[in-house]
PDB file of C-alpha atoms in Angstrom:
ATOM      1  CA  GLY A   1      34.443   0.494 -73.625  1.00  0.00           C
ATOM      2  CA  ASP A   2      37.805   2.219 -73.748  1.00  0.00           C
ATOM      3  CA  GLN A   3      38.227   4.553 -76.686  1.00  0.00           C
ATOM      4  CA  VAL A   4      42.012   4.424 -76.643  1.00  0.00           C
ATOM      5  CA  GLU A   5      43.963   1.178 -76.440  1.00  0.00           C
ATOM      6  CA  GLN A   6      47.733   1.042 -76.247  1.00  0.00           C
ATOM      7  CA  SER A   7      50.050  -1.851 -76.983  1.00  0.00           C
ATOM      8  CA  PRO A   8      52.201  -3.358 -75.777  1.00  0.00           C
ATOM      9  CA  SER A   9      51.524  -2.678 -72.099  1.00  0.00           C
ATOM     10  CA  ALA A  10      55.239  -3.125 -71.344  1.00  0.00           C
ATOM     11  CA  LEU A  11      58.388  -3.287 -73.413  1.00  0.00           C
ATOM     12  CA  SER A  12      62.079  -3.869 -72.708  1.00  0.00           C
ATOM     13  CA  LEU A  13      64.707  -2.629 -75.122  1.00  0.00           C
ATOM     14  CA  HIS A  14      68.459  -2.926 -75.080  1.00  0.00           C
ATOM     15  CA  GLU A  15      70.310   0.332 -75.543  1.00  0.00           C
ATOM     16  CA  GLY A  16      70.777   1.136 -79.208  1.00  0.00           C
ATOM     17  CA  THR A  17      67.790  -0.857 -80.423  1.00  0.00           C
ATOM     18  CA  GLY A  18      64.346   0.346 -81.406  1.00  0.00           C
ATOM     19  CA  SER A  19      60.699  -0.531 -81.502  1.00  0.00           C
ATOM     20  CA  ALA A  20      57.219   0.824 -82.095  1.00  0.00           C
ATOM     21  CA  LEU A  21      54.396   1.596 -79.701  1.00  0.00           C
ATOM     22  CA  ARG A  22      50.854   1.547 -80.943  1.00  0.00           C
ATOM     23  CA  CYS A  23      47.694   3.406 -80.068  1.00  0.00           C
ATOM     24  CA  ASN A  24      44.355   2.178 -81.467  1.00  0.00           C
ATOM     25  CA  PHE A  25      41.132   4.182 -81.366  1.00  0.00           C
ATOM     26  CA  THR A  26      37.665   2.709 -81.364  1.00  0.00           C
ATOM     27  CA  THR A  27      36.220   5.690 -83.235  1.00  0.00           C
ATOM     28  CA  THR A  28      37.549   8.288 -85.645  1.00  0.00           C
ATOM     29  CA  MET A  29      39.684  10.869 -83.854  1.00  0.00           C
ATOM     30  CA  ARG A  30      40.743  14.331 -85.038  1.00  0.00           C
ATOM     31  CA  ALA A  31      44.199  14.237 -83.582  1.00  0.00           C
ATOM     32  CA  VAL A  32      46.436  12.443 -81.138  1.00  0.00           C
ATOM     33  CA  GLN A  33      49.010  13.553 -78.618  1.00  0.00           C
ATOM     34  CA  TRP A  34      51.875  11.472 -77.252  1.00  0.00           C
ATOM     35  CA  PHE A  35      53.367  12.049 -73.818  1.00  0.00           C
ATOM     36  CA  GLN A  36      56.279  10.575 -71.952  1.00  0.00           C
ATOM     37  CA  GLN A  37      55.990  10.239 -68.189  1.00  0.00           C
ATOM     38  CA  ASN A  38      59.520  10.203 -66.884  1.00  0.00           C
ATOM     39  CA  SER A  39      60.958   8.631 -63.754  1.00  0.00           C
ATOM     40  CA  ARG A  40      60.035  11.701 -61.690  1.00  0.00           C
ATOM     41  CA  GLY A  41      56.427  11.406 -62.811  1.00  0.00           C
ATOM     42  CA  SER A  42      56.396  14.502 -65.007  1.00  0.00           C
ATOM     43  CA  LEU A  43      54.414  14.441 -68.250  1.00  0.00           C
ATOM     44  CA  ILE A  44      56.334  15.652 -71.257  1.00  0.00           C
ATOM     45  CA  ASN A  45      54.699  16.539 -74.574  1.00  0.00           C
ATOM     46  CA  LEU A  46      56.273  14.561 -77.377  1.00  0.00           C
ATOM     47  CA  PHE A  47      54.071  14.974 -80.433  1.00  0.00           C
ATOM     48  CA  TYR A  48      50.764  16.413 -81.472  1.00  0.00           C
ATOM     49  CA  LEU A  49      49.487  15.066 -84.796  1.00  0.00           C
ATOM     50  CA  ALA A  50      46.337  15.811 -86.754  1.00  0.00           C
ATOM     51  CA  SER A  51      47.653  13.793 -89.713  1.00  0.00           C
ATOM     52  CA  GLY A  52      50.789  12.317 -91.256  1.00  0.00           C
ATOM     53  CA  THR A  53      54.151  11.930 -89.616  1.00  0.00           C
ATOM     54  CA  LYS A  54      56.360  13.973 -87.309  1.00  0.00           C
ATOM     55  CA  GLU A  55      59.917  13.312 -86.299  1.00  0.00           C
ATOM     56  CA  ASN A  56      62.057  14.659 -83.487  1.00  0.00           C
ATOM     57  CA  GLY A  57      65.489  13.214 -82.974  1.00  0.00           C
ATOM     58  CA  ARG A  58      65.182   9.497 -82.291  1.00  0.00           C
ATOM     59  CA  LEU A  59      61.411   9.610 -82.094  1.00  0.00           C
ATOM     60  CA  LYS A  60      58.933   9.489 -84.933  1.00  0.00           C
ATOM     61  CA  SER A  61      55.159   9.368 -84.791  1.00  0.00           C
ATOM     62  CA  THR A  62      52.498   8.707 -87.376  1.00  0.00           C
ATOM     63  CA  PHE A  63      48.735   9.195 -87.272  1.00  0.00           C
ATOM     64  CA  ASN A  64      46.356   7.345 -89.543  1.00  0.00           C
ATOM     65  CA  SER A  65      42.890   8.753 -88.877  1.00  0.00           C
ATOM     66  CA  LYS A  66      41.267   6.611 -91.549  1.00  0.00           C
ATOM     67  CA  GLU A  67      42.400   3.365 -89.939  1.00  0.00           C
ATOM     68  CA  SER A  68      42.147   4.796 -86.414  1.00  0.00           C
ATOM     69  CA  TYR A  69      45.621   4.296 -85.071  1.00  0.00           C
ATOM     70  CA  SER A  70      48.844   6.080 -84.251  1.00  0.00           C
ATOM     71  CA  THR A  71      52.349   4.790 -83.708  1.00  0.00           C
ATOM     72  CA  LEU A  72      55.402   6.059 -81.859  1.00  0.00           C
ATOM     73  CA  HIS A  73      58.720   4.746 -83.127  1.00  0.00           C
ATOM     74  CA  ILE A  74      61.812   4.871 -80.963  1.00  0.00           C
ATOM     75  CA  ARG A  75      65.219   4.188 -82.501  1.00  0.00           C
ATOM     76  CA  ASP A  76      68.636   3.923 -80.894  1.00  0.00           C
ATOM     77  CA  ALA A  77      67.022   3.726 -77.455  1.00  0.00           C
ATOM     78  CA  GLN A  78      68.874   5.357 -74.572  1.00  0.00           C
ATOM     79  CA  LEU A  79      68.545   4.791 -70.829  1.00  0.00           C
ATOM     80  CA  GLU A  80      66.820   8.157 -70.401  1.00  0.00           C
ATOM     81  CA  ASP A  81      64.031   6.984 -72.726  1.00  0.00           C
ATOM     82  CA  SER A  82      62.762   4.728 -69.961  1.00  0.00           C
ATOM     83  CA  GLY A  83      59.356   5.697 -68.653  1.00  0.00           C
ATOM     84  CA  THR A  84      55.709   5.348 -69.512  1.00  0.00           C
ATOM     85  CA  TYR A  85      54.415   6.521 -72.878  1.00  0.00           C
ATOM     86  CA  PHE A  86      50.824   7.646 -73.201  1.00  0.00           C
ATOM     87  CA  CYS A  87      48.747   8.535 -76.189  1.00  0.00           C
ATOM     88  CA  ALA A  88      45.719  10.752 -75.689  1.00  0.00           C
ATOM     89  CA  VAL A  89      42.895  12.069 -77.823  1.00  0.00           C
ATOM     90  CA  ALA A  90      40.439  14.909 -77.402  1.00  0.00           C
ATOM     91  CA  THR A  91      36.956  13.562 -76.820  1.00  0.00           C
ATOM     92  CA  GLY A  92      33.792  15.602 -76.658  1.00  0.00           C
ATOM     93  CA  GLY A  93      34.432  19.327 -76.644  1.00  0.00           C
ATOM     94  CA  ASN A  94      36.608  21.604 -74.533  1.00  0.00           C
ATOM     95  CA  ASN A  95      39.839  19.723 -75.237  1.00  0.00           C
ATOM     96  CA  LYS A  96      39.156  17.063 -72.648  1.00  0.00           C
ATOM     97  CA  LEU A  97      41.755  14.345 -73.104  1.00  0.00           C
ATOM     98  CA  THR A  98      41.139  10.612 -72.946  1.00  0.00           C
ATOM     99  CA  PHE A  99      44.314   8.687 -72.241  1.00  0.00           C
ATOM    100  CA  GLY A 100      45.362   5.195 -73.112  1.00  0.00           C
ATOM    101  CA  GLN A 101      46.624   2.930 -70.362  1.00  0.00           C
ATOM    102  CA  GLY A 102      50.229   3.557 -71.310  1.00  0.00           C
ATOM    103  CA  THR A 103      53.249   1.512 -72.394  1.00  0.00           C
ATOM    104  CA  VAL A 104      55.958   1.060 -69.791  1.00  0.00           C
ATOM    105  CA  LEU A 105      59.306   1.175 -71.558  1.00  0.00           C
ATOM    106  CA  SER A 106      62.441  -0.110 -69.881  1.00  0.00           C
ATOM    107  CA  VAL A 107      65.741   0.502 -71.629  1.00  0.00           C
ATOM    108  CA  ILE A 108      68.432  -1.817 -70.346  1.00  0.00           C
ATOM    109  CA  PRO A 109      72.190  -1.552 -70.808  1.00  0.00           C
TER     110      PRO A 109
ATOM    111  CA  GLU B   1      58.710  30.614 -69.015  1.00  0.00           C
ATOM    112  CA  ALA B   2      55.018  29.781 -69.070  1.00  0.00           C
ATOM    113  CA  ALA B   3      54.167  26.998 -66.695  1.00  0.00           C
ATOM    114  CA  VAL B   4      51.639  25.152 -64.591  1.00  0.00           C
ATOM    115  CA  THR B   5      52.558  24.984 -60.916  1.00  0.00           C
ATOM    116  CA  GLN B   6      50.882  22.675 -58.426  1.00  0.00           C
ATOM    117  CA  SER B   7      50.976  22.736 -54.669  1.00  0.00           C
ATOM    118  CA  PRO B   8      51.609  20.876 -52.525  1.00  0.00           C
ATOM    119  CA  ARG B   9      53.917  18.375 -54.239  1.00  0.00           C
ATOM    120  CA  SER B  10      52.743  15.690 -51.862  1.00  0.00           C
ATOM    121  CA  LYS B  11      50.330  15.399 -48.996  1.00  0.00           C
ATOM    122  CA  VAL B  12      49.174  12.903 -46.416  1.00  0.00           C
ATOM    123  CA  ALA B  13      45.554  13.351 -45.382  1.00  0.00           C
ATOM    124  CA  VAL B  14      43.343  11.658 -42.848  1.00  0.00           C
ATOM    125  CA  THR B  15      40.152   9.903 -43.922  1.00  0.00           C
ATOM    126  CA  GLY B  16      37.219  12.276 -43.570  1.00  0.00           C
ATOM    127  CA  GLY B  17      39.379  15.376 -43.628  1.00  0.00           C
ATOM    128  CA  LYS B  18      39.279  18.194 -46.141  1.00  0.00           C
ATOM    129  CA  VAL B  19      41.988  18.477 -48.766  1.00  0.00           C
ATOM    130  CA  THR B  20      42.619  21.347 -51.174  1.00  0.00           C
ATOM    131  CA  LEU B  21      44.996  21.003 -54.100  1.00  0.00           C
ATOM    132  CA  SER B  22      46.053  24.193 -55.839  1.00  0.00           C
ATOM    133  CA  CYS B  23      47.112  24.958 -59.385  1.00  0.00           C
ATOM    134  CA  HIS B  24      48.471  28.152 -60.901  1.00  0.00           C
ATOM    135  CA  GLN B  25      49.203  28.758 -64.593  1.00  0.00           C
ATOM    136  CA  THR B  26      51.090  31.519 -66.325  1.00  0.00           C
ATOM    137  CA  ASN B  27      50.223  30.358 -69.876  1.00  0.00           C
ATOM    138  CA  ASN B  28      47.303  32.753 -70.255  1.00  0.00           C
ATOM    139  CA  HIS B  29      45.197  29.725 -71.196  1.00  0.00           C
ATOM    140  CA  ASP B  30      41.431  29.756 -70.887  1.00  0.00           C
ATOM    141  CA  TYR B  31      41.068  26.069 -70.062  1.00  0.00           C
ATOM    142  CA  MET B  32      42.261  24.310 -66.926  1.00  0.00           C
ATOM    143  CA  TYR B  33      41.817  20.690 -65.936  1.00  0.00           C
ATOM    144  CA  TRP B  34      42.270  18.304 -63.037  1.00  0.00           C
ATOM    145  CA  TYR B  35      43.206  14.713 -63.822  1.00  0.00           C
ATOM    146  CA  ARG B  36      43.778  11.772 -61.564  1.00  0.00           C
ATOM    147  CA  GLN B  37      46.316   9.003 -62.129  1.00  0.00           C
ATOM    148  CA  ASP B  38      46.176   5.708 -60.305  1.00  0.00           C
ATOM    149  CA  THR B  39      49.221   3.476 -60.176  1.00  0.00           C
ATOM    150  CA  GLY B  40      49.761   1.733 -63.476  1.00  0.00           C
ATOM    151  CA  HIS B  41      46.997   3.593 -65.295  1.00  0.00           C
ATOM    152  CA  GLY B  42      46.452   6.539 -67.543  1.00  0.00           C
ATOM    153  CA  LEU B  43      44.958   9.854 -66.475  1.00  0.00           C
ATOM    154  CA  ARG B  44      41.243  10.422 -65.985  1.00  0.00           C
ATOM    155  CA  LEU B  45      39.501  13.769 -66.009  1.00  0.00           C
ATOM    156  CA  ILE B  46      37.858  14.939 -62.767  1.00  0.00           C
ATOM    157  CA  HIS B  47      36.829  18.563 -63.394  1.00  0.00           C
ATOM    158  CA  TYR B  48      37.674  21.287 -65.845  1.00  0.00           C
ATOM    159  CA  SER B  49      36.977  24.965 -66.415  1.00  0.00           C
ATOM    160  CA  TYR B  50      36.988  27.220 -69.466  1.00  0.00           C
ATOM    161  CA  VAL B  51      36.334  30.527 -67.718  1.00  0.00           C
ATOM    162  CA  ALA B  52      36.822  32.033 -64.278  1.00  0.00           C
ATOM    163  CA  ASP B  53      34.028  31.422 -61.747  1.00  0.00           C
ATOM    164  CA  SER B  54      32.755  28.420 -63.674  1.00  0.00           C
ATOM    165  CA  THR B  55      33.620  24.718 -63.494  1.00  0.00           C
ATOM    166  CA  GLU B  56      32.405  21.617 -65.305  1.00  0.00           C
ATOM    167  CA  LYS B  57      32.289  17.953 -64.391  1.00  0.00           C
ATOM    168  CA  GLY B  58      34.656  15.569 -66.094  1.00  0.00           C
ATOM    169  CA  ASP B  59      34.456  11.806 -66.271  1.00  0.00           C
ATOM    170  CA  ILE B  60      34.948  10.996 -62.580  1.00  0.00           C
ATOM    171  CA  PRO B  61      33.684  14.013 -60.552  1.00  0.00           C
ATOM    172  CA  ASP B  62      32.138  12.166 -57.592  1.00  0.00           C
ATOM    173  CA  GLY B  63      33.761  13.094 -54.299  1.00  0.00           C
ATOM    174  CA  TYR B  64      35.475  16.182 -55.745  1.00  0.00           C
ATOM    175  CA  LYS B  65      34.675  19.856 -56.099  1.00  0.00           C
ATOM    176  CA  ALA B  66      36.570  22.444 -58.112  1.00  0.00           C
ATOM    177  CA  SER B  67      36.985  26.196 -57.899  1.00  0.00           C
ATOM    178  CA  ARG B  68      38.262  28.669 -60.522  1.00  0.00           C
ATOM    179  CA  PRO B  69      38.468  32.074 -58.835  1.00  0.00           C
ATOM    180  CA  SER B  70      40.598  33.576 -61.621  1.00  0.00           C
ATOM    181  CA  GLN B  71      41.986  32.637 -65.020  1.00  0.00           C
ATOM    182  CA  GLU B  72      45.295  31.695 -63.418  1.00  0.00           C
ATOM    183  CA  ASN B  73      44.083  29.589 -60.493  1.00  0.00           C
ATOM    184  CA  PHE B  74      42.171  26.338 -60.290  1.00  0.00           C
ATOM    185  CA  SER B  75      41.685  24.295 -57.120  1.00  0.00           C
ATOM    186  CA  LEU B  76      40.522  20.764 -56.489  1.00  0.00           C
ATOM    187  CA  ILE B  77      38.700  20.170 -53.201  1.00  0.00           C
ATOM    188  CA  LEU B  78      38.098  16.890 -51.432  1.00  0.00           C
ATOM    189  CA  GLU B  79      35.547  17.737 -48.750  1.00  0.00           C
ATOM    190  CA  LEU B  80      35.670  14.298 -47.114  1.00  0.00           C
ATOM    191  CA  ALA B  81      38.811  12.490 -48.188  1.00  0.00           C
ATOM    192  CA  SER B  82      38.526   8.732 -48.599  1.00  0.00           C
ATOM    193  CA  LEU B  83      41.076   5.957 -48.986  1.00  0.00           C
ATOM    194  CA  SER B  84      40.039   5.470 -52.608  1.00  0.00           C
ATOM    195  CA  GLN B  85      41.194   9.000 -53.406  1.00  0.00           C
ATOM    196  CA  THR B  86      44.819   8.103 -52.871  1.00  0.00           C
ATOM    197  CA  ALA B  87      46.374   8.907 -56.244  1.00  0.00           C
ATOM    198  CA  VAL B  88      48.551  11.374 -58.126  1.00  0.00           C
ATOM    199  CA  TYR B  89      46.679  14.467 -59.255  1.00  0.00           C
ATOM    200  CA  PHE B  90      47.695  16.478 -62.294  1.00  0.00           C
ATOM    201  CA  CYS B  91      46.577  19.942 -63.239  1.00  0.00           C
ATOM    202  CA  ALA B  92      46.804  21.097 -66.851  1.00  0.00           C
ATOM    203  CA  SER B  93      46.024  24.110 -68.985  1.00  0.00           C
ATOM    204  CA  SER B  94      45.280  24.537 -72.686  1.00  0.00           C
ATOM    205  CA  PRO B  95      44.282  27.392 -74.969  1.00  0.00           C
ATOM    206  CA  GLY B  96      41.119  25.584 -76.038  1.00  0.00           C
ATOM    207  CA  GLN B  97      41.748  25.522 -79.776  1.00  0.00           C
ATOM    208  CA  GLY B  98      43.545  22.311 -80.583  1.00  0.00           C
ATOM    209  CA  PHE B  99      45.463  20.614 -77.816  1.00  0.00           C
ATOM    210  CA  SER B 100      49.022  20.852 -79.004  1.00  0.00           C
ATOM    211  CA  ASP B 101      49.741  23.371 -76.256  1.00  0.00           C
ATOM    212  CA  TYR B 102      48.457  21.221 -73.423  1.00  0.00           C
ATOM    213  CA  THR B 103      50.726  21.824 -70.426  1.00  0.00           C
ATOM    214  CA  PHE B 104      50.759  19.671 -67.320  1.00  0.00           C
ATOM    215  CA  GLY B 105      51.928  20.479 -63.843  1.00  0.00           C
ATOM    216  CA  SER B 106      54.335  18.176 -62.032  1.00  0.00           C
ATOM    217  CA  GLY B 107      51.608  16.433 -60.075  1.00  0.00           C
ATOM    218  CA  THR B 108      50.525  16.185 -56.443  1.00  0.00           C
ATOM    219  CA  ARG B 109      50.947  12.831 -54.742  1.00  0.00           C
ATOM    220  CA  LEU B 110      48.069  12.383 -52.262  1.00  0.00           C
ATOM    221  CA  LEU B 111      48.000   9.620 -49.685  1.00  0.00           C
ATOM    222  CA  VAL B 112      44.830   9.244 -47.652  1.00  0.00           C
ATOM    223  CA  ILE B 113      45.215   7.182 -44.475  1.00  0.00           C
TER     224      ILE B 113
END
């Protein structure tokens, strides 16, 4: 089965509000990476975490390897935050990434 | 600025024809990868390479070949394109130790008709 499960699959937020996206792993993972795929289809690195919490502007991510999950918190959502958010983990060797199915975020005025 | 550049940006191919997608990186990374994204889904690994003149199969290699003639260049080859290969293809590079420096290209949108 899938090693990486993301929830929710879709989310709508009004500008200025916030929410959390979740990434669950079926086995213990060393680290997680979060990407945003923007409206042009480009993949943008957001966070790489091997443990703990990282914050960048309105985004914050945590990684709990013991309980096999990671979260991405968005606060004060802006229209440009719309897009699809993916979490990915390295599986096997050689830095091969396994992606979740993504969360489609729509920020509405 | 270090980057991963893909060409072409988009392509329409005929069923049964040969398609070559190209990728060039200036990151000086050892590892390069080809991923495929289908509408509404995450990316899946097709082929990868960790050294020039050598390629490895990923999770979904059937129907694809890869070529790594140099550290900077990595190509994906569809010898006999099929309708099911319509997708967006992403190339990426990484240094191999940790994946915090994973860098993706902008993608190639392939339509097979």
